[in-house]
Amino acid sequence: MSDKTITILHLYSNDMNIYGDRGNVLCLKCRLEWCGYTPEVIEYNQGDQFPSDVDIIVGGGGQDSGQDKIKSDLQKIGPKLRELADNNVPMLMICGLYQLFGKFFKTADGEIIKGIGLLDIETYGKSERLIGNIITHSEQFGDIVGYENHSGQTFLGNGVQTLGRVRLGAGNNAVDVSEGARYKNVIGSYLHGSLLPKNPDIADFLIEQAVKNRYNEVVSNNIDDGLTRLARKVALKLPR
Ligand code: GLN
């Protein structure tokens, strides 16, 4: 294996990790190896020391109770996360952590869980959950397939761009057709699935940015994604 290490930080792996979101970390790990890099995964949970050097940060979804559990620790590391985002560190935040990377999540019970405001988004919990298979489309990544299950409905401000436009399902909210958000190399999305194994172009984007930042080089990627392409074909035909 190469002596070129890429460090993945898995945020709140104990409490924010549902519907297979850990698969995003496994996917990055495998693809990094297949491209000749040595992946190192660090799990970060409440009270841990935030590592001094990270290349990719990944976070998953969680119950409202999980979000409540991590909220104060997240405030402590918020300034560091914002600094890393401004320095172009690639990040992927799914559902529960996507919401808390925004300004706040007001739960369906009326509790306000403060976010870190890294993304210019606001989330309001509703009594009806948005659940099912989802397909969106992005100019950069093509069709994005996954599964969503959330009570929170997210609305984007001017400081972020949409990740994709919804073709099947709900996405950020039940009002417009936006799904997810982009700020620099930070991607937020409601898509579980896991997202990256089903949408390897997004995984490769995160890897390319990390390798560019760390080693100032272009990734040579000869991964055979034949089986993944077949699985995507099936996923694109699934009912909601
Ligand atoms: N608890 C949040 C909501 O219901 C996030 C859910 C999730 O991460 N799947 O909106």
Coordinates of C-alpha atoms and ligand atoms in Angstrom, one line a residue:
M1 CA 0.0 0.0 0.0
S2 CA 1.1 3.6 -0.6
D3 CA 2.7 5.7 2.1
K4 CA 0.2 8.4 1.2
T5 CA -2.3 8.6 4.0
I6 CA -5.8 10.2 3.8
T7 CA -7.5 10.6 7.1
I8 CA -11.3 10.3 7.3
L9 CA -13.0 11.7 10.4
H10 CA -16.3 10.0 11.2
L11 CA -18.3 12.5 13.3
Y12 CA -20.4 11.1 16.2
S13 CA -20.2 7.6 15.0
N14 CA -22.1 6.3 18.1
D15 CA -25.1 8.5 18.0
M16 CA -25.4 9.8 14.5
N17 CA -25.3 6.8 12.3
I18 CA -28.6 5.3 11.0
Y19 CA -29.9 3.6 7.9
G20 CA -26.5 2.4 7.0
D21 CA -24.7 5.8 7.0
R22 CA -21.5 4.0 8.1
G23 CA -21.4 2.7 4.6
N24 CA -20.2 6.1 3.5
V25 CA -17.0 5.7 5.5
L26 CA -16.5 2.2 4.3
C27 CA -17.0 3.3 0.7
L28 CA -14.4 6.1 1.0
K29 CA -12.0 3.7 2.7
C30 CA -12.2 1.1 -0.1
R31 CA -12.1 3.6 -3.0
L32 CA -9.1 5.3 -1.4
E33 CA -7.3 2.0 -1.2
W34 CA -8.2 1.1 -4.8
C35 CA -6.8 4.5 -5.9
G36 CA -3.5 3.7 -4.1
Y37 CA -3.9 5.7 -0.9
T38 CA -3.8 4.5 2.7
P39 CA -7.1 5.4 4.5
E40 CA -7.0 6.1 8.2
V41 CA -10.4 6.4 9.9
I42 CA -10.8 8.3 13.2
E43 CA -14.1 8.1 15.0
Y44 CA -15.0 11.2 16.9
N45 CA -17.6 11.2 19.7
Q46 CA -18.6 13.6 22.5
G47 CA -15.7 14.6 24.7
D48 CA -13.0 13.2 22.4
Q49 CA -10.0 15.3 21.4
F50 CA -10.6 16.8 17.9
P51 CA -7.8 15.6 15.7
S52 CA -5.3 18.2 14.5
D53 CA -5.1 16.9 10.9
V54 CA -8.1 15.6 8.9
D55 CA -8.7 15.3 5.2
I56 CA -12.3 14.2 4.8
I57 CA -15.1 14.6 7.4
V58 CA -18.2 12.4 7.3
G59 CA -21.4 12.5 9.5
G60 CA -24.7 10.6 9.4
G61 CA -28.3 10.9 10.5
G62 CA -29.9 10.2 13.8
Q63 CA -33.0 10.4 15.9
D64 CA -34.0 13.7 17.4
S65 CA -32.7 12.2 20.7
G66 CA -29.3 11.5 19.2
Q67 CA -29.2 15.1 17.9
D68 CA -30.0 16.3 21.4
K69 CA -27.2 14.2 22.9
I70 CA -24.5 15.6 20.7
K71 CA -25.7 19.2 20.4
S72 CA -23.5 20.8 23.0
D73 CA -20.3 19.0 22.0
L74 CA -21.0 20.0 18.4
Q75 CA -21.1 23.7 19.5
K76 CA -17.6 23.2 20.9
I77 CA -16.1 21.9 17.7
G78 CA -18.2 24.2 15.4
P79 CA -15.6 26.9 15.0
K80 CA -13.0 24.3 14.0
L81 CA -15.4 22.7 11.5
R82 CA -16.2 26.1 10.0
E83 CA -12.5 26.9 9.7
L84 CA -11.8 23.5 7.9
A85 CA -14.8 24.1 5.6
D86 CA -13.4 27.5 4.6
N87 CA -10.1 25.8 3.9
N88 CA -11.8 23.6 1.4
V89 CA -11.8 20.4 3.4
P90 CA -14.4 18.0 1.8
M91 CA -17.2 17.0 4.1
L92 CA -20.4 14.9 3.7
M93 CA -23.2 15.4 6.2
I94 CA -26.3 13.3 6.0
C95 CA -29.8 14.1 7.4
G96 CA -29.5 14.7 11.2
L97 CA -26.0 16.2 10.9
Y98 CA -26.9 18.0 7.7
Q99 CA -29.6 19.7 9.7
L100 CA -27.2 20.6 12.6
F101 CA -24.5 21.9 10.2
G102 CA -27.3 24.5 9.5
K103 CA -28.5 27.3 11.8
F104 CA -31.0 25.2 13.8
F105 CA -33.5 22.3 13.8
K106 CA -36.8 23.1 15.4
T107 CA -38.3 19.7 16.2
A108 CA -41.9 18.8 15.7
D109 CA -42.2 19.1 19.5
G110 CA -41.0 22.7 19.3
E111 CA -37.6 22.2 20.8
I112 CA -34.9 24.3 19.1
I113 CA -31.6 22.4 18.6
K114 CA -29.0 24.9 17.7
G115 CA -26.7 24.1 14.8
I116 CA -23.3 25.4 13.9
G117 CA -24.4 27.6 11.0
L118 CA -21.7 26.3 8.6
L119 CA -24.5 25.9 6.1
D120 CA -27.0 28.6 5.5
I121 CA -30.1 26.4 6.1
E122 CA -32.9 26.2 8.6
T123 CA -34.9 23.1 9.5
Y124 CA -38.5 22.9 10.9
G125 CA -39.8 19.5 12.2
K126 CA -43.3 18.6 11.0
S127 CA -45.8 16.0 12.2
E128 CA -45.7 14.1 8.9
R129 CA -42.4 12.3 8.1
L130 CA -41.0 12.3 4.5
I131 CA -40.1 8.6 3.9
G132 CA -39.2 6.5 0.9
N133 CA -36.8 6.0 -2.0
I134 CA -35.6 9.2 -3.6
I135 CA -34.0 10.2 -6.9
T136 CA -32.5 13.7 -7.5
H137 CA -30.4 15.1 -10.3
S138 CA -27.4 17.3 -10.2
E139 CA -25.4 18.8 -13.1
Q140 CA -22.1 17.7 -11.5
F141 CA -23.1 14.2 -10.3
G142 CA -25.9 13.2 -12.6
D143 CA -28.7 11.1 -11.0
I144 CA -28.4 10.7 -7.2
V145 CA -30.3 7.7 -5.7
G146 CA -31.0 7.0 -2.0
Y147 CA -33.6 6.7 0.7
E148 CA -35.0 9.4 3.0
N149 CA -36.7 9.4 6.3
H150 CA -37.1 12.7 8.2
S151 CA -39.5 14.9 10.0
G152 CA -37.4 18.0 9.5
Q153 CA -38.0 20.2 6.4
T154 CA -35.0 22.2 5.4
F155 CA -35.0 25.6 3.6
L156 CA -32.0 27.0 2.0
G157 CA -30.7 30.6 2.3
N158 CA -28.6 32.5 -0.2
G159 CA -25.2 31.3 1.2
V160 CA -25.6 27.7 -0.2
Q161 CA -26.4 26.0 -3.4
T162 CA -28.7 23.1 -3.9
L163 CA -27.1 19.6 -4.3
G164 CA -29.8 18.3 -6.6
R165 CA -33.3 18.7 -7.9
V166 CA -35.8 16.1 -6.9
R167 CA -37.3 13.7 -9.5
L168 CA -38.9 11.2 -7.1
G169 CA -39.5 11.8 -3.4
A170 CA -39.4 15.0 -1.3
G171 CA -35.8 16.1 -0.5
N172 CA -35.2 19.2 1.6
N173 CA -38.9 19.9 2.1
A174 CA -42.4 19.3 0.8
V175 CA -42.6 22.7 -0.8
D176 CA -39.8 23.1 -3.4
V177 CA -37.9 20.5 -5.4
S178 CA -34.4 21.1 -3.8
E179 CA -32.4 18.4 -2.2
G180 CA -29.3 18.9 -0.1
A181 CA -26.9 21.8 0.0
R182 CA -23.4 22.7 -1.1
Y183 CA -20.9 25.2 0.4
K184 CA -17.4 25.0 -0.9
N185 CA -16.5 21.3 -0.7
V186 CA -19.1 20.6 2.0
I187 CA -22.1 18.5 0.8
G188 CA -25.2 18.1 3.0
S189 CA -28.0 15.7 1.9
Y190 CA -31.0 13.8 3.2
L191 CA -30.0 10.7 1.3
H192 CA -29.3 7.6 3.3
G193 CA -28.8 4.4 1.4
S194 CA -25.9 4.5 2.0
L195 CA -25.3 7.5 -0.3
L196 CA -21.7 7.0 -1.4
P197 CA -21.7 3.3 -2.4
K198 CA -24.8 4.0 -4.6
N199 CA -23.4 7.3 -6.0
P200 CA -19.6 6.7 -6.3
D201 CA -19.1 10.0 -8.3
I202 CA -19.8 11.9 -5.1
A203 CA -17.3 9.6 -3.2
D204 CA -14.7 10.3 -5.9
F205 CA -15.3 14.1 -5.7
L206 CA -14.6 14.0 -1.9
I207 CA -11.5 11.9 -2.5
E208 CA -10.2 14.1 -5.3
Q209 CA -10.6 17.3 -3.2
A210 CA -8.8 15.6 -0.2
V211 CA -5.9 14.4 -2.3
K212 CA -5.6 17.8 -4.0
N213 CA -5.5 19.5 -0.6
R214 CA -3.0 17.1 1.0
Y215 CA -0.7 16.1 -1.9
N216 CA -1.5 18.6 -4.7
E217 CA -2.0 15.8 -7.1
V218 CA -4.7 14.3 -9.4
V219 CA -6.1 10.9 -8.4
S220 CA -5.7 8.2 -10.9
N221 CA -8.9 6.2 -10.7
N222 CA -9.3 2.9 -12.6
I223 CA -12.0 1.5 -10.4
D224 CA -14.4 -0.9 -12.2
D225 CA -17.9 0.3 -11.2
G226 CA -19.7 -2.2 -13.5
L227 CA -21.7 -3.8 -10.6
T228 CA -22.5 -0.4 -9.1
R229 CA -23.8 0.9 -12.4
L230 CA -26.1 -2.2 -12.6
A231 CA -27.4 -1.6 -9.0
R232 CA -28.0 2.0 -9.8
K233 CA -30.1 1.0 -12.8
V234 CA -32.3 -1.1 -10.5
A235 CA -32.5 1.7 -7.9
L236 CA -33.6 4.2 -10.5
K237 CA -36.7 2.0 -11.2
L238 CA -37.7 1.4 -7.6
P239 CA -41.1 2.9 -6.6
R240 CA -41.2 5.6 -4.0
Ligands
GLN1 N1 -34.3 13.5 13.5 C1 -34.2 14.2 12.3 C2 -35.5 14.2 11.6 O1 -36.4 13.4 11.8 C3 -33.2 13.5 11.4 C4 -33.6 12.1 10.9 C5 -32.5 11.4 10.2 O2 -31.3 11.6 10.4 N2 -32.9 10.4 9.4 O3 -35.7 15.1 10.7

